[in-house]
Amino acid sequence: MSVPKHIAIIMDGNGRWAKKRFLPRVSGHVKGVSRVKEIVEYCSVLGVRYLTLFAFGRDNWKRPQEEVSFLMNLLSEQISKEFYKLHDKNVKIRFIGDRARLSTLIQEQMDSIEQLTSNNTAINLNIAIDYSGTYDIVQAVNKVIATNPNAPITEDDFSKYLLLYPDPNPDLFIRTSGESRISNFLLWQISYSECYFTEKLWPDFNKKALDIAIQWFNSRERRFGMISEQIQGVL
Ligand code: FPP
């Protein structure tokens, strides 16, 4: 079985997981965090080279203030304590998104864990915070304008200004919780990703669920605009 080089995940369904158990929504996020750790470590063991997780979208600021504060505190706590354990497991951590609206404390925590883990080699973990795909494209356009406003640009060169660069595009895109939307996560970068949608809620997405997603990925024929015979080498 071949393992995708890059997996991107929308970790959805924390709130519904909690609601089903008559718990406050935030306890779904707490359970979600423990799945993050499990899936990061499992991906590393499997040999996945890049894992990109959508932790907080630009539209998530519109949630009730208490939930936003809880999520920010949870992130801060994870970055300052738990992510050091990922460093011990040789995980390289990077954040993508607009840092300007985050607290100075979180920005400093992000900088320091990125610096600390920058030479790690087990797996590249990207965490998207205050991220959206449209934001990513617009910030890239603005950088292009600032650098070289008059010259035409190629697709390859443009992609160098996107926040995920220099990582390759995701091979497998997963969304949990039964929704079949992209919800403004990576847009440019998933142009040829295989998209897997599962009913499982994120707090229930365990190693076995990831195995099933990877098996499904292996059943797909990726043609990148070509025809089957070309991919199979008979043409
Ligand atoms: C979506 O579920 C989940 C989020 C908006 C937050 C995801 C955050 C975590 C899993 C925890 C923090 C992550 C890291 C990397 C430390 P939802 O609340 O939209 O669920 P619902 O659709 O059922 O309401």
PDB file of C-alpha atoms and ligand atoms in Angstrom:
ATOM      1  CA  MET A   1       0.000   0.000   0.000  1.00  0.00           C
ATOM      2  CA  SER A   2       1.454   3.378  -0.924  1.00  0.00           C
ATOM      3  CA  VAL A   3       1.250   6.186   1.582  1.00  0.00           C
ATOM      4  CA  PRO A   4       0.315   9.720   0.464  1.00  0.00           C
ATOM      5  CA  LYS A   5       3.261  12.069   0.703  1.00  0.00           C
ATOM      6  CA  HIS A   6       1.078  14.952   1.893  1.00  0.00           C
ATOM      7  CA  ILE A   7      -2.261  14.725   3.722  1.00  0.00           C
ATOM      8  CA  ALA A   8      -4.419  17.788   4.484  1.00  0.00           C
ATOM      9  CA  ILE A   9      -7.310  17.535   6.948  1.00  0.00           C
ATOM     10  CA  ILE A  10     -10.331  19.641   7.889  1.00  0.00           C
ATOM     11  CA  MET A  11     -10.893  18.430  11.447  1.00  0.00           C
ATOM     12  CA  ASP A  12     -14.647  18.976  11.618  1.00  0.00           C
ATOM     13  CA  GLY A  13     -17.349  17.764  13.999  1.00  0.00           C
ATOM     14  CA  ASN A  14     -15.973  18.591  17.446  1.00  0.00           C
ATOM     15  CA  GLY A  15     -19.134  20.479  18.421  1.00  0.00           C
ATOM     16  CA  ARG A  16     -21.473  17.720  17.258  1.00  0.00           C
ATOM     17  CA  TRP A  17     -19.374  15.089  19.046  1.00  0.00           C
ATOM     18  CA  ALA A  18     -19.859  17.008  22.302  1.00  0.00           C
ATOM     19  CA  LYS A  19     -23.545  17.707  21.685  1.00  0.00           C
ATOM     20  CA  LYS A  20     -24.256  13.983  21.160  1.00  0.00           C
ATOM     21  CA  ARG A  21     -22.858  13.425  24.653  1.00  0.00           C
ATOM     22  CA  PHE A  22     -24.701  16.373  26.243  1.00  0.00           C
ATOM     23  CA  LEU A  23     -21.340  18.037  26.862  1.00  0.00           C
ATOM     24  CA  PRO A  24     -20.347  21.657  26.194  1.00  0.00           C
ATOM     25  CA  ARG A  25     -19.011  22.224  22.653  1.00  0.00           C
ATOM     26  CA  VAL A  26     -15.554  22.987  23.962  1.00  0.00           C
ATOM     27  CA  SER A  27     -15.108  19.471  25.332  1.00  0.00           C
ATOM     28  CA  GLY A  28     -15.280  18.333  21.691  1.00  0.00           C
ATOM     29  CA  HIS A  29     -12.280  20.560  20.961  1.00  0.00           C
ATOM     30  CA  VAL A  30     -10.404  19.059  23.908  1.00  0.00           C
ATOM     31  CA  LYS A  31     -11.047  15.536  22.599  1.00  0.00           C
ATOM     32  CA  GLY A  32     -10.103  16.817  19.129  1.00  0.00           C
ATOM     33  CA  VAL A  33      -6.693  17.855  20.395  1.00  0.00           C
ATOM     34  CA  SER A  34      -5.918  14.338  21.587  1.00  0.00           C
ATOM     35  CA  ARG A  35      -6.768  13.048  18.094  1.00  0.00           C
ATOM     36  CA  VAL A  36      -4.396  15.633  16.627  1.00  0.00           C
ATOM     37  CA  LYS A  37      -1.538  14.153  18.627  1.00  0.00           C
ATOM     38  CA  GLU A  38      -2.492  10.576  17.750  1.00  0.00           C
ATOM     39  CA  ILE A  39      -2.829  11.298  14.016  1.00  0.00           C
ATOM     40  CA  VAL A  40       0.404  13.327  13.811  1.00  0.00           C
ATOM     41  CA  GLU A  41       2.368  10.508  15.437  1.00  0.00           C
ATOM     42  CA  TYR A  42       0.667   7.842  13.332  1.00  0.00           C
ATOM     43  CA  CYS A  43       1.319   9.735  10.083  1.00  0.00           C
ATOM     44  CA  SER A  44       4.958   9.986  11.064  1.00  0.00           C
ATOM     45  CA  VAL A  45       5.135   6.222  11.702  1.00  0.00           C
ATOM     46  CA  LEU A  46       3.430   5.510   8.364  1.00  0.00           C
ATOM     47  CA  GLY A  47       5.942   7.653   6.487  1.00  0.00           C
ATOM     48  CA  VAL A  48       3.631  10.534   5.507  1.00  0.00           C
ATOM     49  CA  ARG A  49       6.071  13.403   4.874  1.00  0.00           C
ATOM     50  CA  TYR A  50       3.676  16.374   5.228  1.00  0.00           C
ATOM     51  CA  LEU A  51       0.506  16.811   7.269  1.00  0.00           C
ATOM     52  CA  THR A  52      -1.504  20.045   7.073  1.00  0.00           C
ATOM     53  CA  LEU A  53      -4.298  20.606   9.619  1.00  0.00           C
ATOM     54  CA  PHE A  54      -6.992  23.296   9.579  1.00  0.00           C
ATOM     55  CA  ALA A  55      -7.172  24.393  13.222  1.00  0.00           C
ATOM     56  CA  PHE A  56      -8.820  27.824  12.932  1.00  0.00           C
ATOM     57  CA  GLY A  57     -10.274  29.492   9.843  1.00  0.00           C
ATOM     58  CA  ARG A  58     -10.576  33.226   9.236  1.00  0.00           C
ATOM     59  CA  ASP A  59     -14.361  32.895   9.523  1.00  0.00           C
ATOM     60  CA  ASN A  60     -14.094  31.105  12.884  1.00  0.00           C
ATOM     61  CA  TRP A  61     -13.631  34.528  14.545  1.00  0.00           C
ATOM     62  CA  LYS A  62     -17.401  34.896  14.022  1.00  0.00           C
ATOM     63  CA  ARG A  63     -18.145  32.140  16.570  1.00  0.00           C
ATOM     64  CA  PRO A  64     -19.392  33.048  20.066  1.00  0.00           C
ATOM     65  CA  GLN A  65     -16.675  34.977  21.896  1.00  0.00           C
ATOM     66  CA  GLU A  66     -16.351  32.348  24.656  1.00  0.00           C
ATOM     67  CA  GLU A  67     -15.655  29.601  22.098  1.00  0.00           C
ATOM     68  CA  VAL A  68     -13.081  31.743  20.260  1.00  0.00           C
ATOM     69  CA  SER A  69     -11.316  32.497  23.561  1.00  0.00           C
ATOM     70  CA  PHE A  70     -11.402  28.836  24.532  1.00  0.00           C
ATOM     71  CA  LEU A  71      -9.900  27.786  21.196  1.00  0.00           C
ATOM     72  CA  MET A  72      -7.173  30.457  21.438  1.00  0.00           C
ATOM     73  CA  ASN A  73      -6.292  29.369  24.979  1.00  0.00           C
ATOM     74  CA  LEU A  74      -6.290  25.733  23.913  1.00  0.00           C
ATOM     75  CA  LEU A  75      -3.955  26.522  21.030  1.00  0.00           C
ATOM     76  CA  SER A  76      -1.664  28.533  23.246  1.00  0.00           C
ATOM     77  CA  GLU A  77      -1.542  25.735  25.812  1.00  0.00           C
ATOM     78  CA  GLN A  78      -0.871  23.110  23.157  1.00  0.00           C
ATOM     79  CA  ILE A  79       1.890  25.130  21.517  1.00  0.00           C
ATOM     80  CA  SER A  80       3.614  26.008  24.783  1.00  0.00           C
ATOM     81  CA  LYS A  81       3.388  22.543  26.396  1.00  0.00           C
ATOM     82  CA  GLU A  82       2.281  19.635  24.247  1.00  0.00           C
ATOM     83  CA  PHE A  83       4.071  20.634  21.052  1.00  0.00           C
ATOM     84  CA  TYR A  84       7.385  20.237  22.879  1.00  0.00           C
ATOM     85  CA  LYS A  85       6.554  16.532  23.020  1.00  0.00           C
ATOM     86  CA  LEU A  86       6.234  16.564  19.245  1.00  0.00           C
ATOM     87  CA  HIS A  87       9.690  18.116  19.115  1.00  0.00           C
ATOM     88  CA  ASP A  88      10.957  15.078  21.032  1.00  0.00           C
ATOM     89  CA  LYS A  89       9.422  12.988  18.250  1.00  0.00           C
ATOM     90  CA  ASN A  90      11.420  14.918  15.640  1.00  0.00           C
ATOM     91  CA  VAL A  91       8.335  16.718  14.182  1.00  0.00           C
ATOM     92  CA  LYS A  92       8.951  19.952  12.267  1.00  0.00           C
ATOM     93  CA  ILE A  93       6.155  22.420  13.044  1.00  0.00           C
ATOM     94  CA  ARG A  94       5.104  25.389  10.920  1.00  0.00           C
ATOM     95  CA  PHE A  95       2.060  27.655  11.102  1.00  0.00           C
ATOM     96  CA  ILE A  96       0.298  29.050   8.067  1.00  0.00           C
ATOM     97  CA  GLY A  97      -2.152  31.944   8.177  1.00  0.00           C
ATOM     98  CA  ASP A  98      -2.353  35.592   9.152  1.00  0.00           C
ATOM     99  CA  ARG A  99      -0.556  35.996  12.471  1.00  0.00           C
ATOM    100  CA  ALA A 100      -1.335  39.678  12.887  1.00  0.00           C
ATOM    101  CA  ARG A 101      -4.727  39.149  14.555  1.00  0.00           C
ATOM    102  CA  LEU A 102      -3.417  36.626  17.083  1.00  0.00           C
ATOM    103  CA  SER A 103      -2.235  37.676  20.523  1.00  0.00           C
ATOM    104  CA  THR A 104       1.430  38.635  20.926  1.00  0.00           C
ATOM    105  CA  LEU A 105       1.819  35.681  23.285  1.00  0.00           C
ATOM    106  CA  ILE A 106       0.592  33.150  20.696  1.00  0.00           C
ATOM    107  CA  GLN A 107       2.724  34.773  17.990  1.00  0.00           C
ATOM    108  CA  GLU A 108       5.800  34.426  20.197  1.00  0.00           C
ATOM    109  CA  GLN A 109       4.934  30.820  21.048  1.00  0.00           C
ATOM    110  CA  MET A 110       4.540  30.036  17.347  1.00  0.00           C
ATOM    111  CA  ASP A 111       7.876  31.644  16.469  1.00  0.00           C
ATOM    112  CA  SER A 112       9.695  29.784  19.184  1.00  0.00           C
ATOM    113  CA  ILE A 113       8.315  26.296  18.425  1.00  0.00           C
ATOM    114  CA  GLU A 114       8.942  26.841  14.703  1.00  0.00           C
ATOM    115  CA  GLN A 115      12.511  27.803  15.428  1.00  0.00           C
ATOM    116  CA  LEU A 116      13.038  24.937  17.861  1.00  0.00           C
ATOM    117  CA  THR A 117      11.730  22.295  15.457  1.00  0.00           C
ATOM    118  CA  SER A 118      13.129  23.770  12.242  1.00  0.00           C
ATOM    119  CA  ASN A 119      15.745  21.044  11.754  1.00  0.00           C
ATOM    120  CA  ASN A 120      13.471  18.117  12.625  1.00  0.00           C
ATOM    121  CA  THR A 121      12.989  15.506   9.951  1.00  0.00           C
ATOM    122  CA  ALA A 122      10.371  12.888  10.971  1.00  0.00           C
ATOM    123  CA  ILE A 123       7.370  14.713   9.478  1.00  0.00           C
ATOM    124  CA  ASN A 124       6.457  18.275   8.453  1.00  0.00           C
ATOM    125  CA  LEU A 125       3.393  19.424  10.364  1.00  0.00           C
ATOM    126  CA  ASN A 126       1.634  22.565   9.091  1.00  0.00           C
ATOM    127  CA  ILE A 127      -1.059  24.054  11.277  1.00  0.00           C
ATOM    128  CA  ALA A 128      -3.398  26.536   9.634  1.00  0.00           C
ATOM    129  CA  ILE A 129      -4.533  29.259  12.026  1.00  0.00           C
ATOM    130  CA  ASP A 130      -6.441  32.366  10.929  1.00  0.00           C
ATOM    131  CA  TYR A 131      -6.085  30.847   7.473  1.00  0.00           C
ATOM    132  CA  SER A 132      -8.288  30.750   4.401  1.00  0.00           C
ATOM    133  CA  GLY A 133      -7.523  29.718   0.848  1.00  0.00           C
ATOM    134  CA  THR A 134      -8.743  33.029  -0.555  1.00  0.00           C
ATOM    135  CA  TYR A 135      -6.606  34.956   1.971  1.00  0.00           C
ATOM    136  CA  ASP A 136      -3.614  32.852   0.912  1.00  0.00           C
ATOM    137  CA  ILE A 137      -4.092  33.703  -2.765  1.00  0.00           C
ATOM    138  CA  VAL A 138      -4.626  37.424  -2.106  1.00  0.00           C
ATOM    139  CA  GLN A 139      -1.555  37.712   0.153  1.00  0.00           C
ATOM    140  CA  ALA A 140       0.439  36.005  -2.627  1.00  0.00           C
ATOM    141  CA  VAL A 141      -0.898  38.468  -5.230  1.00  0.00           C
ATOM    142  CA  ASN A 142       0.089  41.372  -2.975  1.00  0.00           C
ATOM    143  CA  LYS A 143       3.606  39.998  -2.603  1.00  0.00           C
ATOM    144  CA  VAL A 144       3.883  39.579  -6.376  1.00  0.00           C
ATOM    145  CA  ILE A 145       2.753  43.190  -6.901  1.00  0.00           C
ATOM    146  CA  ALA A 146       5.242  44.428  -4.317  1.00  0.00           C
ATOM    147  CA  THR A 147       8.099  42.431  -5.862  1.00  0.00           C
ATOM    148  CA  ASN A 148       7.601  42.773  -9.577  1.00  0.00           C
ATOM    149  CA  PRO A 149       4.388  44.554 -10.554  1.00  0.00           C
ATOM    150  CA  ASN A 150       4.879  44.717 -14.307  1.00  0.00           C
ATOM    151  CA  ALA A 151       6.114  41.281 -15.333  1.00  0.00           C
ATOM    152  CA  PRO A 152       3.730  38.425 -16.135  1.00  0.00           C
ATOM    153  CA  ILE A 153       4.068  35.461 -13.797  1.00  0.00           C
ATOM    154  CA  THR A 154       3.853  31.700 -14.367  1.00  0.00           C
ATOM    155  CA  GLU A 155       1.757  29.316 -12.245  1.00  0.00           C
ATOM    156  CA  ASP A 156       4.930  27.714 -10.880  1.00  0.00           C
ATOM    157  CA  ASP A 157       6.376  31.064  -9.835  1.00  0.00           C
ATOM    158  CA  PHE A 158       3.077  32.228  -8.337  1.00  0.00           C
ATOM    159  CA  SER A 159       2.862  29.110  -6.154  1.00  0.00           C
ATOM    160  CA  LYS A 160       6.143  30.168  -4.508  1.00  0.00           C
ATOM    161  CA  TYR A 161       4.315  33.065  -2.853  1.00  0.00           C
ATOM    162  CA  LEU A 162       1.639  30.834  -1.297  1.00  0.00           C
ATOM    163  CA  LEU A 163       1.931  30.048   2.394  1.00  0.00           C
ATOM    164  CA  LEU A 164       2.430  26.305   2.026  1.00  0.00           C
ATOM    165  CA  TYR A 165       5.495  26.774  -0.190  1.00  0.00           C
ATOM    166  CA  PRO A 166       7.918  24.952  -0.473  1.00  0.00           C
ATOM    167  CA  ASP A 167       5.858  21.921   0.548  1.00  0.00           C
ATOM    168  CA  PRO A 168       4.328  19.889  -2.283  1.00  0.00           C
ATOM    169  CA  ASN A 169       0.564  20.009  -2.821  1.00  0.00           C
ATOM    170  CA  PRO A 170      -1.549  17.546  -0.791  1.00  0.00           C
ATOM    171  CA  ASP A 171      -2.147  14.146  -2.368  1.00  0.00           C
ATOM    172  CA  LEU A 172      -5.015  13.310  -0.045  1.00  0.00           C
ATOM    173  CA  PHE A 173      -7.500  15.830   1.340  1.00  0.00           C
ATOM    174  CA  ILE A 174      -9.741  14.608   4.185  1.00  0.00           C
ATOM    175  CA  ARG A 175     -12.790  16.243   5.739  1.00  0.00           C
ATOM    176  CA  THR A 176     -14.488  14.605   8.684  1.00  0.00           C
ATOM    177  CA  SER A 177     -18.088  14.949   9.951  1.00  0.00           C
ATOM    178  CA  GLY A 178     -20.078  14.273   6.794  1.00  0.00           C
ATOM    179  CA  GLU A 179     -19.785  17.736   5.241  1.00  0.00           C
ATOM    180  CA  SER A 180     -18.660  17.795   1.630  1.00  0.00           C
ATOM    181  CA  ARG A 181     -17.364  21.365   1.418  1.00  0.00           C
ATOM    182  CA  ILE A 182     -13.847  22.751   1.128  1.00  0.00           C
ATOM    183  CA  SER A 183     -14.822  25.671   3.417  1.00  0.00           C
ATOM    184  CA  ASN A 184     -12.064  27.936   2.135  1.00  0.00           C
ATOM    185  CA  PHE A 185      -9.207  25.679   3.227  1.00  0.00           C
ATOM    186  CA  LEU A 186      -6.404  25.156   0.713  1.00  0.00           C
ATOM    187  CA  LEU A 187      -7.810  26.087  -2.702  1.00  0.00           C
ATOM    188  CA  TRP A 188      -4.925  26.421  -5.154  1.00  0.00           C
ATOM    189  CA  GLN A 189      -3.012  23.559  -3.553  1.00  0.00           C
ATOM    190  CA  ILE A 190      -5.764  20.907  -3.729  1.00  0.00           C
ATOM    191  CA  SER A 191      -6.272  21.256  -7.472  1.00  0.00           C
ATOM    192  CA  TYR A 192      -5.298  17.589  -7.979  1.00  0.00           C
ATOM    193  CA  SER A 193      -5.778  16.175  -4.470  1.00  0.00           C
ATOM    194  CA  GLU A 194      -7.987  13.158  -3.975  1.00  0.00           C
ATOM    195  CA  CYS A 195     -10.820  14.370  -1.724  1.00  0.00           C
ATOM    196  CA  TYR A 196     -12.109  11.997   0.930  1.00  0.00           C
ATOM    197  CA  PHE A 197     -15.216  12.824   2.945  1.00  0.00           C
ATOM    198  CA  THR A 198     -16.114  10.687   5.941  1.00  0.00           C
ATOM    199  CA  GLU A 199     -19.099  10.690   8.316  1.00  0.00           C
ATOM    200  CA  LYS A 200     -16.763  10.192  11.279  1.00  0.00           C
ATOM    201  CA  LEU A 201     -16.557  13.199  13.594  1.00  0.00           C
ATOM    202  CA  TRP A 202     -13.011  14.454  14.223  1.00  0.00           C
ATOM    203  CA  PRO A 203     -12.872  13.292  17.879  1.00  0.00           C
ATOM    204  CA  ASP A 204     -13.683   9.763  16.581  1.00  0.00           C
ATOM    205  CA  PHE A 205     -11.142   9.859  13.735  1.00  0.00           C
ATOM    206  CA  ASN A 206      -8.628   7.314  14.989  1.00  0.00           C
ATOM    207  CA  LYS A 207      -5.742   5.417  13.379  1.00  0.00           C
ATOM    208  CA  LYS A 208      -8.119   2.839  11.891  1.00  0.00           C
ATOM    209  CA  ALA A 209     -10.148   5.640  10.261  1.00  0.00           C
ATOM    210  CA  LEU A 210      -6.951   7.019   8.740  1.00  0.00           C
ATOM    211  CA  ASP A 211      -6.015   3.547   7.460  1.00  0.00           C
ATOM    212  CA  ILE A 212      -9.409   3.353   5.722  1.00  0.00           C
ATOM    213  CA  ALA A 213      -8.877   6.791   4.138  1.00  0.00           C
ATOM    214  CA  ILE A 214      -5.440   5.717   2.882  1.00  0.00           C
ATOM    215  CA  GLN A 215      -6.859   2.451   1.497  1.00  0.00           C
ATOM    216  CA  TRP A 216      -9.472   4.506  -0.361  1.00  0.00           C
ATOM    217  CA  PHE A 217      -6.675   6.780  -1.658  1.00  0.00           C
ATOM    218  CA  ASN A 218      -4.879   3.717  -2.978  1.00  0.00           C
ATOM    219  CA  SER A 219      -7.968   2.658  -4.914  1.00  0.00           C
ATOM    220  CA  ARG A 220      -7.979   5.939  -6.866  1.00  0.00           C
ATOM    221  CA  GLU A 221      -6.284   6.419 -10.195  1.00  0.00           C
ATOM    222  CA  ARG A 222      -4.733   9.874 -10.317  1.00  0.00           C
ATOM    223  CA  ARG A 223      -4.675  11.043 -13.919  1.00  0.00           C
ATOM    224  CA  PHE A 224      -3.654  14.705 -13.616  1.00  0.00           C
ATOM    225  CA  GLY A 225      -5.584  15.544 -16.794  1.00  0.00           C
ATOM    226  CA  MET A 226      -4.264  12.571 -18.772  1.00  0.00           C
ATOM    227  CA  ILE A 227      -6.037   9.340 -19.741  1.00  0.00           C
ATOM    228  CA  SER A 228      -5.889   5.980 -18.017  1.00  0.00           C
ATOM    229  CA  GLU A 229      -3.693   4.315 -20.674  1.00  0.00           C
ATOM    230  CA  GLN A 230      -1.049   7.006 -20.281  1.00  0.00           C
ATOM    231  CA  ILE A 231      -0.936   6.510 -16.513  1.00  0.00           C
ATOM    232  CA  GLN A 232      -0.687   2.718 -16.947  1.00  0.00           C
ATOM    233  CA  GLY A 233       2.133   3.154 -19.460  1.00  0.00           C
ATOM    234  CA  VAL A 234       0.375   1.339 -22.333  1.00  0.00           C
ATOM    235  CA  LEU A 235       0.273   4.424 -24.533  1.00  0.00           C
TER     236      LEU A 235
HETATM  237  C1  FPP B   1     -14.377  22.072  13.769  1.00  0.00           C
HETATM  238  O1  FPP B   1     -15.384  21.498  14.579  1.00  0.00           O
HETATM  239  C2  FPP B   1     -13.182  22.302  14.547  1.00  0.00           C
HETATM  240  C3  FPP B   1     -12.586  23.515  14.786  1.00  0.00           C
HETATM  241  C4  FPP B   1     -13.097  24.788  14.259  1.00  0.00           C
HETATM  242  C5  FPP B   1     -11.385  23.623  15.612  1.00  0.00           C
HETATM  243  C6  FPP B   1     -10.379  22.537  15.376  1.00  0.00           C
HETATM  244  C7  FPP B   1      -9.461  22.566  16.504  1.00  0.00           C
HETATM  245  C8  FPP B   1      -8.952  21.503  17.132  1.00  0.00           C
HETATM  246  C9  FPP B   1      -9.150  20.102  16.717  1.00  0.00           C
HETATM  247  C10 FPP B   1      -8.151  21.714  18.331  1.00  0.00           C
HETATM  248  C11 FPP B   1      -6.889  22.519  18.198  1.00  0.00           C
HETATM  249  C12 FPP B   1      -5.919  22.014  17.228  1.00  0.00           C
HETATM  250  C13 FPP B   1      -4.570  21.972  17.395  1.00  0.00           C
HETATM  251  C14 FPP B   1      -3.731  21.803  16.194  1.00  0.00           C
HETATM  252  C15 FPP B   1      -3.903  22.062  18.692  1.00  0.00           C
HETATM  253  P1  FPP B   1     -16.695  22.332  14.848  1.00  0.00           P
HETATM  254  O2  FPP B   1     -16.539  23.069  16.102  1.00  0.00           O
HETATM  255  O3  FPP B   1     -17.008  23.174  13.636  1.00  0.00           O
HETATM  256  O4  FPP B   1     -17.743  21.165  14.990  1.00  0.00           O
HETATM  257  P2  FPP B   1     -19.278  21.194  14.542  1.00  0.00           P
HETATM  258  O5  FPP B   1     -19.271  21.421  13.048  1.00  0.00           O
HETATM  259  O6  FPP B   1     -19.755  19.835  14.913  1.00  0.00           O
HETATM  260  O7  FPP B   1     -19.935  22.296  15.303  1.00  0.00           O
END
